[in-house]
C-alpha positions as a printed NumPy array, in Angstrom:
array([[110.423, 108.646, -62.161],
       [108.6  , 105.687, -60.31 ],
       [105.471, 105.999, -58.435],
       [103.691, 104.041, -55.653],
       [100.111, 102.578, -56.431],
       [ 98.822, 105.318, -53.855],
       [100.797, 108.116, -55.345],
       [ 99.46 , 107.095, -59.089],
       [ 96.114, 106.799, -57.823],
       [ 96.024, 110.152, -56.278],
       [ 97.497, 111.728, -59.595],
       [ 94.816, 110.118, -61.635],
       [ 92.425, 111.941, -59.483],
       [ 94.155, 115.097, -59.642],
       [ 93.961, 115.   , -63.615],
       [ 90.309, 113.871, -63.362],
       [ 89.594, 117.071, -61.15 ],
       [ 91.337, 119.543, -63.791],
       [ 88.409, 118.514, -66.331],
       [ 85.978, 118.78 , -63.691],
       [ 87.234, 122.218, -62.461],
       [ 87.226, 123.906, -65.668],
       [ 83.155, 123.772, -66.089],
       [ 82.925, 125.696, -62.913],
       [ 82.881, 128.995, -61.733],
       [ 84.424, 130.79 , -58.791],
       [ 87.142, 133.115, -57.116],
       [ 90.269, 131.705, -58.497],
       [ 88.501, 131.32 , -62.098],
       [ 87.742, 134.944, -62.111],
       [ 90.919, 136.265, -60.621],
       [ 93.777, 133.842, -61.877],
       [ 95.265, 132.046, -64.785],
       [ 97.566, 128.787, -64.865],
       [100.603, 130.183, -66.275],
       [102.899, 127.082, -65.969],
       [101.817, 123.238, -66.095],
       [ 98.352, 124.078, -65.695],
       [ 97.357, 120.257, -65.756],
       [ 98.85 , 120.153, -62.201],
       [ 96.355, 122.747, -61.294],
       [ 92.985, 122.5  , -60.415],
       [ 90.007, 124.162, -59.075],
       [ 86.849, 122.668, -57.119],
       [ 84.108, 124.243, -54.798],
       [ 82.927, 126.438, -57.479],
       [ 86.367, 128.046, -57.81 ],
       [ 86.886, 129.089, -54.258],
       [ 89.543, 126.289, -53.533],
       [ 92.507, 125.498, -55.634],
       [ 95.385, 122.985, -55.509],
       [ 98.715, 122.931, -56.996],
       [100.56 , 119.561, -57.505],
       [104.518, 118.908, -57.918],
       [104.842, 115.832, -59.987],
       [108.397, 115.55 , -60.733],
       [111.619, 117.679, -60.372],
       [110.459, 119.712, -63.683],
       [106.977, 119.603, -63.525],
       [105.251, 121.746, -60.721],
       [102.609, 124.346, -61.339],
       [102.01 , 128.18 , -61.093],
       [ 98.833, 130.597, -61.113],
       [ 99.134, 134.508, -61.686],
       [ 96.554, 137.012, -61.103],
       [ 94.768, 138.33 , -63.98 ],
       [ 94.965, 142.038, -62.376],
       [ 98.322, 144.108, -62.572],
       [ 98.655, 146.59 , -59.888],
       [100.466, 148.781, -58.158],
       [ 99.874, 148.862, -54.452],
       [ 97.347, 147.045, -52.316],
       [ 97.006, 143.876, -50.043],
       [ 96.664, 140.154, -51.614],
       [ 95.576, 137.313, -49.312],
       [ 95.203, 133.674, -49.64 ],
       [ 94.549, 130.784, -47.254],
       [ 96.968, 127.594, -47.736],
       [ 97.382, 124.352, -46.245],
       [101.174, 123.224, -47.095],
       [102.097, 120.013, -48.505],
       [101.853, 117.433, -45.429],
       [104.296, 114.643, -44.409],
       [107.772, 114.53 , -45.994],
       [107.969, 117.922, -48.175],
       [111.708, 118.152, -48.338],
       [113.155, 119.504, -51.659],
       [109.77 , 121.148, -52.311],
       [108.855, 125.237, -52.307],
       [105.477, 126.407, -52.166],
       [104.869, 130.224, -52.803],
       [103.011, 132.882, -52.58 ],
       [104.372, 136.196, -53.856],
       [103.989, 139.589, -56.082],
       [106.271, 140.427, -58.736],
       [106.585, 142.644, -61.741],
       [107.969, 141.472, -65.149],
       [111.705, 141.761, -66.62 ],
       [114.956, 141.178, -65.663],
       [115.086, 144.396, -63.229],
       [111.884, 143.276, -61.587],
       [110.362, 143.986, -58.123],
       [109.239, 141.396, -56.032],
       [107.766, 140.7  , -52.328],
       [107.986, 137.004, -51.464],
       [106.607, 134.205, -49.126],
       [108.302, 130.929, -49.875],
       [107.843, 128.079, -47.749],
       [110.547, 125.577, -47.731],
       [109.667, 121.862, -47.239],
       [111.181, 119.697, -44.766],
       [111.442, 115.943, -43.735],
       [108.634, 114.654, -41.712],
       [108.459, 115.561, -38.271],
       [110.783, 118.857, -38.841],
       [109.087, 122.337, -39.279],
       [108.875, 124.444, -42.508],
       [110.819, 127.169, -43.022],
       [108.827, 130.448, -44.137],
       [111.211, 132.622, -46.003],
       [110.58 , 136.179, -47.227],
       [112.445, 138.563, -49.171],
       [111.731, 142.026, -51.076],
       [113.203, 143.065, -54.42 ],
       [113.711, 146.227, -56.055],
       [115.084, 146.591, -59.672],
       [116.381, 143.213, -59.678],
       [118.208, 143.146, -56.353],
       [116.99 , 141.194, -53.147],
       [119.187, 140.024, -50.429],
       [116.854, 141.09 , -47.691],
       [115.995, 137.828, -46.713],
       [114.188, 137.087, -43.251],
       [113.305, 133.648, -42.371],
       [111.037, 132.294, -39.44 ],
       [109.676, 128.669, -38.413],
       [105.889, 128.599, -37.841],
       [104.189, 128.714, -34.355],
       [101.6  , 126.345, -35.765],
       [101.17 , 123.158, -37.954],
       [100.991, 124.826, -41.664],
       [ 99.962, 121.383, -43.164],
       [ 96.995, 120.282, -40.627],
       [ 94.942, 123.344, -41.677],
       [ 94.467, 126.594, -43.865],
       [ 96.21 , 129.55 , -42.776],
       [ 95.869, 133.297, -44.138],
       [ 98.822, 134.658, -45.576],
       [ 98.722, 138.561, -46.624],
       [101.37 , 140.905, -48.234],
       [100.262, 144.437, -48.124],
       [102.34 , 146.845, -50.339],
       [101.998, 150.348, -50.023],
       [103.941, 153.529, -50.913],
       [105.389, 153.907, -47.185],
       [106.134, 150.461, -46.311],
       [105.635, 146.573, -46.952],
       [104.214, 144.021, -44.188],
       [104.015, 140.57 , -44.224],
       [101.048, 138.941, -42.343],
       [100.109, 135.36 , -41.188],
       [ 96.34 , 135.037, -39.777],
       [ 96.58 , 138.633, -39.17 ],
       [ 99.745, 138.974, -37.41 ],
       [102.49 , 140.953, -38.668],
       [105.645, 138.806, -38.752],
       [107.673, 141.36 , -40.881],
       [107.662, 145.093, -42.041],
       [110.035, 147.147, -44.549],
       [109.781, 150.529, -44.675],
       [110.395, 152.975, -47.757],
       [113.576, 154.556, -47.158],
       [114.46 , 155.33 , -50.662],
       [114.126, 159.358, -50.625],
       [115.609, 159.836, -47.215],
       [118.632, 157.204, -47.131],
       [118.645, 155.778, -50.922],
       [117.431, 152.35 , -50.079],
       [115.678, 150.669, -53.104],
       [111.933, 149.963, -52.818],
       [109.128, 148.946, -55.297],
       [107.107, 152.011, -56.275],
       [106.902, 152.166, -59.877],
       [106.496, 148.861, -61.547],
       [103.187, 147.409, -61.646],
       [103.181, 143.727, -60.211],
       [100.766, 140.613, -60.648],
       [100.294, 138.075, -57.605],
       [101.63 , 134.545, -57.957],
       [101.493, 131.04 , -56.212],
       [103.468, 128.261, -57.3  ],
       [104.882, 124.882, -56.25 ],
       [108.029, 123.687, -57.544],
       [111.42 , 121.482, -56.756],
       [114.569, 123.046, -55.224],
       [116.507, 120.072, -54.11 ],
       [119.491, 121.823, -54.575],
       [119.221, 124.333, -52.136],
       [115.639, 124.126, -50.226],
       [116.15 , 121.767, -47.507],
       [119.283, 121.665, -45.376],
       [121.307, 123.656, -48.067],
       [120.202, 120.774, -50.28 ],
       [121.56 , 118.139, -48.585],
       [118.131, 116.476, -48.338],
       [116.563, 115.65 , -51.536],
       [112.794, 115.121, -52.431],
       [111.469, 111.457, -52.076],
       [109.673, 110.988, -55.474],
       [107.996, 108.132, -54.441],
       [105.848, 110.075, -52.409],
       [104.916, 112.583, -55.418],
       [102.672, 114.319, -56.221],
       [103.156, 116.996, -53.606],
       [ 99.993, 118.978, -53.19 ],
       [ 99.5  , 122.316, -51.695],
       [ 95.779, 123.587, -51.091],
       [ 94.574, 127.239, -51.408],
       [ 91.131, 128.359, -50.097],
       [ 89.803, 131.98 , -51.445],
       [ 91.97 , 134.722, -52.726],
       [ 91.285, 138.462, -52.055],
       [ 93.045, 141.092, -54.073],
       [ 92.288, 144.488, -52.478],
       [ 94.66 , 146.213, -55.039],
       [ 94.845, 149.322, -57.445],
       [ 94.778, 148.286, -60.99 ],
       [ 97.669, 149.625, -63.009],
       [ 99.136, 148.442, -66.338],
       [101.813, 151.115, -66.879],
       [102.075, 154.753, -67.126],
       [103.137, 157.584, -64.7  ],
       [ 99.445, 158.956, -64.112],
       [ 98.193, 155.216, -63.143],
       [101.25 , 155.134, -60.57 ],
       [100.736, 158.224, -59.421],
       [ 96.783, 157.545, -58.683],
       [ 97.61 , 154.311, -56.925],
       [100.251, 156.109, -54.763],
       [ 97.766, 158.61 , -53.66 ],
       [ 95.023, 156.06 , -52.917],
       [ 97.249, 153.765, -51.124],
       [ 99.267, 156.693, -49.118],
       [ 96.992, 156.981, -46.199],
       [ 99.406, 157.32 , -43.18 ],
       [ 96.904, 155.933, -40.97 ],
       [ 95.776, 152.683, -42.737],
       [ 98.728, 151.62 , -44.465],
       [102.022, 153.366, -43.142],
       [101.54 , 152.358, -39.599],
       [101.153, 149.366, -37.416],
       [ 99.236, 149.884, -33.97 ],
       [101.156, 149.272, -30.482],
       [ 99.146, 145.86 , -30.405],
       [100.801, 144.535, -34.033],
       [104.148, 145.93 , -33.036],
       [103.879, 143.751, -29.778],
       [102.807, 140.791, -31.815],
       [105.386, 141.199, -34.5  ],
       [108.391, 141.602, -32.   ],
       [106.861, 138.288, -30.374],
       [107.071, 136.329, -33.404],
       [110.524, 137.856, -34.297],
       [112.086, 137.203, -30.79 ],
       [110.559, 133.531, -30.798],
       [110.41 , 132.188, -34.179],
       [112.879, 134.225, -36.47 ],
       [115.517, 131.827, -37.658],
       [117.415, 134.196, -40.059],
       [117.903, 137.969, -40.651],
       [119.878, 139.389, -43.259],
       [120.967, 142.309, -40.993],
       [122.479, 139.977, -38.589],
       [124.323, 138.1  , -40.835],
       [127.841, 139.12 , -41.026],
       [128.338, 138.025, -44.632],
       [125.94 , 140.773, -45.508],
       [128.143, 143.426, -44.157],
       [130.4  , 145.349, -46.099],
       [133.602, 146.62 , -44.606],
       [132.121, 145.996, -41.536],
       [128.795, 147.901, -42.309],
       [125.374, 146.662, -41.997],
       [123.183, 147.442, -45.008],
       [121.87 , 150.942, -44.365],
       [118.243, 150.086, -43.773],
       [119.369, 147.549, -40.733],
       [120.041, 150.531, -38.386],
       [116.514, 152.323, -39.357],
       [113.122, 151.614, -37.752],
       [110.87 , 149.33 , -39.877],
       [107.412, 150.145, -38.419]])
C-alpha cells in the first residue's frame, strides 16, 4: 500500500499516541481490551476517548468489553470516519462466542464523499441472523459524536441513536417460535475493518487507500449490564433483574412516535418487505407481529 505524506504523518501520530495512552487510566482502559491489531487502537483523555484505525485492507482494529453479560444496556458516543469512507465498516455490537452465537448489531457502512452512511442493524440467535434493517442518518455522523445504544432485555431488543429508538425486536420465541437471544452471555465490541467486497454499493466502490488510515473516534462507554459468565442460575438471575415490564419491555407513546418518524423517513431497507426473504409467499413470522 502506498500512502501520501499527510496520511503517513497521521499514522505516525497514531502509533505515538498508542504509547502515551498505555500509561493512563480511564473508562476504556477499565472496561475494554484491544483484541485485534492493538497497534491501531489508542486511548487518550485519561481513557475517556478512544480511536480505532483502519490502515489497510487486512489491518483494522477491535476492542471488546472485559465484562461478559446477559441482558443490559450498552452505550457509546461515536464520530464516524469523515470524508471518503467507501469500503469501510465501523461497528458497535454485542456478541457471544462460538459458531452458534447470538449477536445484536450496529454497523456503519461507509460511502464516497458527500453520500450518506448506511446504518445497518441485525440480530442473530443461535447463529442465524437475516433480520436486517437499514437506515440513512438524519444527521452528519462524521461531524460530531452521537450516542448509539443497544438495549437487550428478555422481552425485547431496542436500538437507539441519541436516545431516539430506531428499531425494536420483541421476543416471540415462546409464543411463535421466533429465535431470540436469551441464554448465551455476550461481550460488547467495537471495530473498524475493510469490506470492499460488499459494503459500498454492493462492492462496486472500493476503498481509496491513499486516504488511509481511516479513523473512527469514541467518547465514553457505559455498560449497564448483568454480569454473567455462564450457568443457569446466573442467566435466570439476570432475566429477573431485567424483566421489569415498565422499564425494559415497553416504549412510551412519545418514543413510539419518534421511532415511527425515523422508520417512515429514513429507513432504506427492511427484511420484512424484501420478497427474497419470503418462503412460499410467506413473510417471516415475526413480520406480522407487533414489535413494540
